[in-house]
Coordinates of C-alpha atoms in Angstrom, one line a residue:
M1 CA 78.5 93.3 101.2
E2 CA 75.4 91.5 102.4
Q3 CA 72.0 93.2 102.1
N4 CA 70.9 95.3 105.0
F5 CA 68.9 93.3 107.6
I6 CA 66.0 95.8 107.4
Y7 CA 65.6 94.9 103.7
N8 CA 65.6 91.3 104.7
L9 CA 62.8 91.9 107.2
F10 CA 60.5 94.3 105.3
G11 CA 61.6 94.1 101.7
D12 CA 62.1 97.0 99.3
G13 CA 59.1 99.1 100.2
I14 CA 57.8 102.1 102.0
I15 CA 58.2 100.5 105.4
T16 CA 61.9 100.0 104.9
Y17 CA 62.5 103.6 103.7
S18 CA 60.4 105.0 106.5
L19 CA 62.4 103.1 109.0
F20 CA 65.6 104.5 107.5
V21 CA 64.3 107.9 108.4
I22 CA 62.5 107.2 111.7
I23 CA 65.4 105.2 113.3
P24 CA 68.2 107.8 112.8
L25 CA 65.8 110.6 113.7
T26 CA 64.7 108.9 116.9
F27 CA 68.3 108.1 117.8
L28 CA 69.2 111.8 117.2
L29 CA 66.4 113.1 119.4
I30 CA 67.4 110.7 122.3
Y31 CA 71.1 111.4 121.8
A32 CA 70.5 115.2 121.8
L33 CA 68.6 115.1 125.0
V34 CA 71.2 113.0 126.7
A35 CA 74.0 115.1 125.3
I36 CA 72.4 118.3 126.6
L37 CA 72.0 116.8 130.1
G38 CA 75.7 115.6 129.8
E39 CA 76.8 119.1 128.9
L40 CA 75.0 120.6 131.9
K41 CA 76.3 117.9 134.3
I42 CA 79.9 118.0 133.0
A43 CA 79.9 121.8 133.3
S44 CA 78.7 121.7 136.9
W45 CA 81.3 119.0 137.6
V46 CA 84.2 121.1 136.1
Q47 CA 82.9 124.2 138.0
D48 CA 82.4 122.3 141.3
R49 CA 78.6 122.9 141.5
L50 CA 75.5 120.7 141.4
G51 CA 74.0 121.9 138.1
P52 CA 70.2 121.4 137.4
M53 CA 68.6 119.4 140.2
R54 CA 64.9 120.4 140.3
T55 CA 63.5 119.1 137.1
G56 CA 62.9 115.4 137.7
W57 CA 65.2 113.2 139.7
K58 CA 68.6 114.9 140.0
G59 CA 67.6 117.2 137.1
V60 CA 67.4 114.4 134.5
L61 CA 64.3 116.0 132.9
Q62 CA 66.0 119.4 132.4
P63 CA 66.7 118.9 128.6
L64 CA 63.0 118.0 128.1
A65 CA 62.0 121.1 130.0
E66 CA 64.3 123.1 127.7
V67 CA 62.6 121.6 124.6
V68 CA 59.1 122.5 126.0
K69 CA 60.2 126.0 126.7
L70 CA 61.6 126.5 123.1
L71 CA 58.4 125.1 121.7
Q72 CA 56.3 127.7 123.6
K73 CA 58.5 130.7 122.7
E74 CA 57.4 133.2 120.1
D75 CA 59.0 132.8 116.7
I76 CA 60.2 136.3 116.0
V77 CA 61.4 137.4 112.5
P78 CA 63.1 140.8 112.2
D79 CA 61.2 143.3 110.1
K80 CA 64.1 144.0 107.6
A81 CA 65.3 140.4 107.4
N82 CA 65.2 138.4 104.2
K83 CA 62.3 136.3 105.4
P84 CA 62.5 133.3 103.0
L85 CA 66.2 132.8 103.6
F86 CA 65.9 133.6 107.3
N87 CA 63.2 130.8 107.7
L88 CA 65.1 128.4 105.5
A89 CA 68.5 128.6 107.1
P90 CA 67.8 126.4 110.2
Y91 CA 66.3 123.7 108.0
V92 CA 69.4 123.7 105.8
M93 CA 71.6 123.4 108.8
F94 CA 69.6 120.5 110.2
T95 CA 69.3 118.7 106.9
G96 CA 73.1 118.6 106.5
A97 CA 73.5 117.3 110.0
F98 CA 70.8 114.6 109.5
A99 CA 71.8 113.6 106.0
A100 CA 75.2 112.4 107.2
F101 CA 73.5 109.6 109.2
A102 CA 72.4 107.9 106.0
A103 CA 75.9 106.5 105.5
I104 CA 77.1 105.9 109.1
P105 CA 77.4 102.1 109.8
F106 CA 76.3 101.4 113.3
A107 CA 77.0 97.7 112.9
F108 CA 78.1 95.2 110.2
N109 CA 74.8 95.0 108.5
F110 CA 73.0 98.1 109.8
V111 CA 73.5 101.2 107.6
P112 CA 70.7 103.0 105.8
A113 CA 72.8 103.6 102.6
H114 CA 75.8 101.5 101.9
L115 CA 77.9 103.8 99.7
N116 CA 81.3 102.9 98.2
I117 CA 82.3 106.6 98.7
G118 CA 80.8 106.9 102.2
L119 CA 83.9 108.7 103.6
F120 CA 83.6 111.5 101.1
Y121 CA 79.8 111.6 101.3
I122 CA 79.9 112.4 105.1
F123 CA 82.6 115.0 104.4
A124 CA 80.6 116.5 101.6
V125 CA 77.2 116.8 103.3
G126 CA 79.0 118.6 106.2
A127 CA 79.3 121.5 103.8
F128 CA 75.5 122.1 104.2
G129 CA 76.3 123.6 107.5
V130 CA 78.4 126.3 105.9
I131 CA 75.5 127.2 103.6
G132 CA 73.1 127.3 106.6
I133 CA 75.4 129.6 108.5
V134 CA 75.8 132.0 105.6
M135 CA 72.1 132.1 104.9
G136 CA 71.2 132.7 108.6
G137 CA 73.9 135.4 109.1
W138 CA 73.2 137.3 105.9
A139 CA 69.4 137.1 106.0
S140 CA 69.2 138.3 109.6
N141 CA 70.1 141.9 108.6
N142 CA 72.2 142.1 111.7
K143 CA 75.9 143.1 111.8
Y144 CA 76.7 140.7 114.6
S145 CA 75.0 137.8 112.7
L146 CA 76.8 138.6 109.5
L147 CA 80.2 138.9 111.3
G148 CA 79.5 135.5 113.0
A149 CA 78.6 133.9 109.7
M150 CA 81.8 135.2 108.1
R151 CA 83.9 133.9 111.0
G152 CA 82.1 130.6 110.8
V153 CA 82.7 130.1 107.1
S154 CA 86.4 131.1 107.2
Q155 CA 86.9 128.8 110.1
M156 CA 85.1 125.8 108.7
V157 CA 86.7 126.1 105.2
S158 CA 90.2 126.5 106.8
Y159 CA 89.9 123.4 108.9
E160 CA 88.3 121.2 106.2
I161 CA 91.7 121.1 104.5
P162 CA 93.6 119.2 107.2
I163 CA 90.6 117.0 107.8
A164 CA 90.4 116.2 104.1
L165 CA 94.1 115.3 104.1
A166 CA 93.5 113.0 107.2
I167 CA 90.6 111.4 105.4
L168 CA 92.7 110.8 102.2
A169 CA 95.5 109.3 104.3
I170 CA 93.0 106.8 105.9
A171 CA 91.6 106.0 102.4
A172 CA 95.2 105.3 101.2
L173 CA 95.8 103.1 104.2
A174 CA 92.6 101.1 103.7
G175 CA 92.6 101.2 99.9
S176 CA 88.9 102.3 99.9
L177 CA 86.5 105.1 100.6
D178 CA 83.8 102.5 101.7
L179 CA 83.2 102.9 105.4
Q180 CA 82.4 99.3 105.9
V181 CA 85.7 98.2 104.2
I182 CA 87.6 100.6 106.4
I183 CA 86.1 99.1 109.5
H184 CA 86.6 95.5 108.3
Q185 CA 90.3 96.2 107.7
Q186 CA 90.6 97.1 111.4
S187 CA 89.3 93.8 112.6
G188 CA 91.4 91.6 114.9
G189 CA 91.6 93.8 118.0
L190 CA 93.0 97.1 119.3
W191 CA 96.4 96.7 117.7
N192 CA 94.9 96.6 114.2
W193 CA 93.0 99.9 114.5
N194 CA 94.2 102.7 112.2
I195 CA 95.3 104.8 115.1
F196 CA 98.0 102.2 115.5
G197 CA 98.8 101.9 111.8
G198 CA 96.0 99.5 110.8
S199 CA 96.3 95.8 110.0
G200 CA 99.7 95.1 108.5
P201 CA 103.2 93.7 109.0
I202 CA 105.1 94.4 112.2
W203 CA 107.1 97.1 110.6
K204 CA 103.9 99.2 110.4
V205 CA 105.2 100.7 113.7
V206 CA 107.1 103.2 111.5
I207 CA 103.8 104.9 110.6
I208 CA 102.2 104.9 114.0
P209 CA 103.5 108.4 114.8
F210 CA 101.8 109.6 111.6
T211 CA 98.5 107.9 112.3
L212 CA 98.4 109.2 115.9
A213 CA 99.1 112.7 114.5
L214 CA 96.3 112.4 112.0
F215 CA 93.9 111.2 114.8
I216 CA 94.7 114.4 116.8
I217 CA 94.4 116.6 113.6
H218 CA 91.1 115.1 112.8
F219 CA 89.8 115.5 116.3
V220 CA 91.0 119.1 116.6
G221 CA 89.6 119.9 113.2
G222 CA 86.3 118.4 114.2
L223 CA 86.1 120.8 117.2
A224 CA 86.6 123.7 114.7
E225 CA 84.0 122.2 112.3
T226 CA 81.4 122.1 115.0
N227 CA 82.3 125.5 116.4
R228 CA 83.1 124.1 119.9
I229 CA 85.5 125.8 122.3
P230 CA 88.3 126.7 121.9
F231 CA 87.1 127.3 118.3
D232 CA 83.7 128.9 119.0
I233 CA 84.6 132.4 117.6
P234 CA 81.5 132.4 115.3
E235 CA 79.4 132.5 118.5
G236 CA 81.7 134.6 120.7
E237 CA 79.3 135.9 123.4
S238 CA 81.7 138.6 124.6
E239 CA 82.3 139.9 121.1
I240 CA 79.3 139.3 118.8
V241 CA 76.4 138.4 121.1
A242 CA 75.5 135.0 119.7
G243 CA 76.9 135.1 116.2
Y244 CA 74.9 133.9 113.2
H245 CA 71.9 132.9 115.3
T246 CA 71.6 136.1 117.3
E247 CA 68.1 136.9 115.8
Y248 CA 66.7 133.4 116.1
S249 CA 64.3 132.3 118.8
G250 CA 62.0 129.4 119.6
M251 CA 62.3 126.2 117.5
K252 CA 64.4 127.8 114.8
F253 CA 67.1 128.5 117.4
A254 CA 66.5 124.9 118.7
M255 CA 67.2 123.5 115.2
F256 CA 70.6 125.3 115.1
F257 CA 71.3 124.0 118.6
F258 CA 70.2 120.5 117.6
A259 CA 72.3 120.5 114.4
E260 CA 75.4 121.4 116.5
Y261 CA 74.9 118.4 118.7
A262 CA 74.2 116.2 115.7
N263 CA 77.4 117.4 114.0
M264 CA 79.3 116.6 117.2
F265 CA 78.2 113.0 117.0
T266 CA 78.9 112.8 113.2
V267 CA 82.4 114.1 113.7
S268 CA 83.0 111.6 116.5
A269 CA 81.4 108.8 114.5
L270 CA 83.7 109.5 111.6
I271 CA 86.8 109.5 113.8
A272 CA 85.6 106.3 115.4
I273 CA 85.2 104.7 111.9
A274 CA 88.5 106.0 110.5
F275 CA 90.8 105.5 113.5
L276 CA 89.1 103.4 116.3
G277 CA 87.8 100.4 114.5
G278 CA 84.2 101.6 114.1
W279 CA 81.9 98.8 115.5
Q280 CA 84.8 96.4 116.0
S281 CA 85.5 95.2 119.5
P282 CA 89.0 96.1 120.9
F283 CA 89.3 92.4 121.9
G284 CA 89.1 90.8 118.5
D285 CA 86.2 88.4 118.1
F286 CA 85.5 88.5 121.8
L287 CA 82.3 90.6 122.5
N288 CA 82.0 91.3 118.8
Q289 CA 78.6 89.7 118.3
P290 CA 76.0 91.6 116.1
F291 CA 74.1 92.9 119.1
M292 CA 77.3 94.3 120.7
Q293 CA 78.5 96.1 117.6
P294 CA 76.2 99.1 117.9
V295 CA 77.2 99.3 121.6
W296 CA 80.9 99.5 120.7
F297 CA 80.3 102.1 118.0
I298 CA 78.0 104.4 119.9
G299 CA 80.2 104.0 123.0
K300 CA 83.3 105.1 121.1
A301 CA 81.5 108.1 119.5
C302 CA 79.9 109.2 122.7
F303 CA 83.3 109.1 124.5
L304 CA 84.6 111.5 121.9
V305 CA 81.5 113.7 122.4
F306 CA 82.2 113.6 126.1
V307 CA 85.8 114.8 125.4
Q308 CA 84.5 117.7 123.3
I309 CA 82.1 118.8 126.1
W310 CA 84.9 118.4 128.6
L311 CA 87.2 120.6 126.6
R312 CA 84.5 123.3 126.3
W313 CA 84.5 123.9 130.0
T314 CA 88.3 123.5 130.3
L315 CA 89.9 125.7 127.6
P316 CA 89.6 129.4 126.8
R317 CA 88.6 130.7 123.4
L318 CA 91.2 131.3 120.8
R319 CA 91.6 134.6 119.0
V320 CA 90.8 134.7 115.3
D321 CA 94.5 135.1 114.3
Q322 CA 95.5 132.2 116.6
L323 CA 92.8 130.0 115.1
M324 CA 93.9 130.7 111.5
Y325 CA 97.6 130.2 112.5
V326 CA 96.8 126.7 113.9
S327 CA 95.0 125.7 110.8
W328 CA 97.3 127.0 108.0
K329 CA 100.7 127.0 109.6
V330 CA 100.5 124.0 111.9
M331 CA 97.8 121.4 111.1
T332 CA 97.7 121.7 107.3
P333 CA 101.5 121.2 106.8
L334 CA 101.6 118.4 109.4
A335 CA 98.6 116.7 107.8
F336 CA 100.3 116.9 104.4
V337 CA 103.5 115.3 105.7
C338 CA 101.5 112.5 107.4
F339 CA 99.5 111.9 104.2
V340 CA 102.7 111.7 102.1
A341 CA 104.3 109.3 104.6
I342 CA 101.2 107.0 104.8
A343 CA 100.7 107.0 101.0
A344 CA 104.4 106.1 100.5
W345 CA 104.1 103.3 103.1
S346 CA 100.9 101.9 101.5
M347 CA 102.5 101.9 98.1
I348 CA 105.7 100.1 99.3
N349 CA 103.7 97.6 101.3
Y350 CA 101.5 96.9 98.3
I351 CA 104.3 96.5 95.8
Y352 CA 106.8 94.5 97.9
F353 CA 104.9 92.8 100.6
T354 CA 101.5 91.8 99.1
P355 CA 101.4 88.1 98.2
G356 CA 100.9 87.3 94.6
L357 CA 102.4 90.4 93.2

């Protein structure tokens, strides 16, 4: 793979590594503000109301006003809380969300860290969120916070299994864990995307039902991983106040909130890479120039974020038993069947239909 164009511009120095931090962080800040505004406007659209209209033109500055408000709020730490862990938890949560952006390829030659195990790297750093939730819930010395943390951990661990099986199936289909390789193998247009069986002979149609099922499994599992409705039982307002961040205020609460929106984009980006061609154009080489590749990638990811927000204001919250039932008795067995089917298809295709073997 060619060297990153930022290396070509600035060389291997402090400017390059600074840009690898500044660019994703700036993107995250802008994205979070837009996503918050989108959440408010989509909620008002679903509920047939106007939403925020007073802060700026049509309320577009409302997210900025929320940030200013949180910056000005007092940072309260409960007297009997474990102060070091209580203060550290939001940073752990944010670090996990931000670290995933190191391996996300926004275009052919634009990725901070080109890893040959990028698929597993993003999946692994997502586990930081579990640690942050446990630290915040336990250190708060609050029964509602602890209960929310326990719910969050059980939910995230349960849904990591079907997501992992979906990731392994895509790795088997592409023959690699390298995100750039997975994207390159989906070149040639919409029909070659992994959601439609990837690039292969015409008889790949036999695995399209399995890849479609894995796409749905990954998306639903992503909702659970990010604690979004209908899987927001760690923050069930009617049951446990605000869950693991009940005792947090000010910027510490904002960091939890920010990490949630960052995780929404990470989950959506990973689905776009694994199933929707990443930065590839749906029209083959048409509109697939380097300057268009980030547009396609961000557009696909943001569309999936929009669907997550839309579902939040459309569906009711599941009960705990229903949530576990969906994971262990529906999604995990289905993901395993799909994984076996795709692995078998990949092996047969490699042995009998690969030229030169």
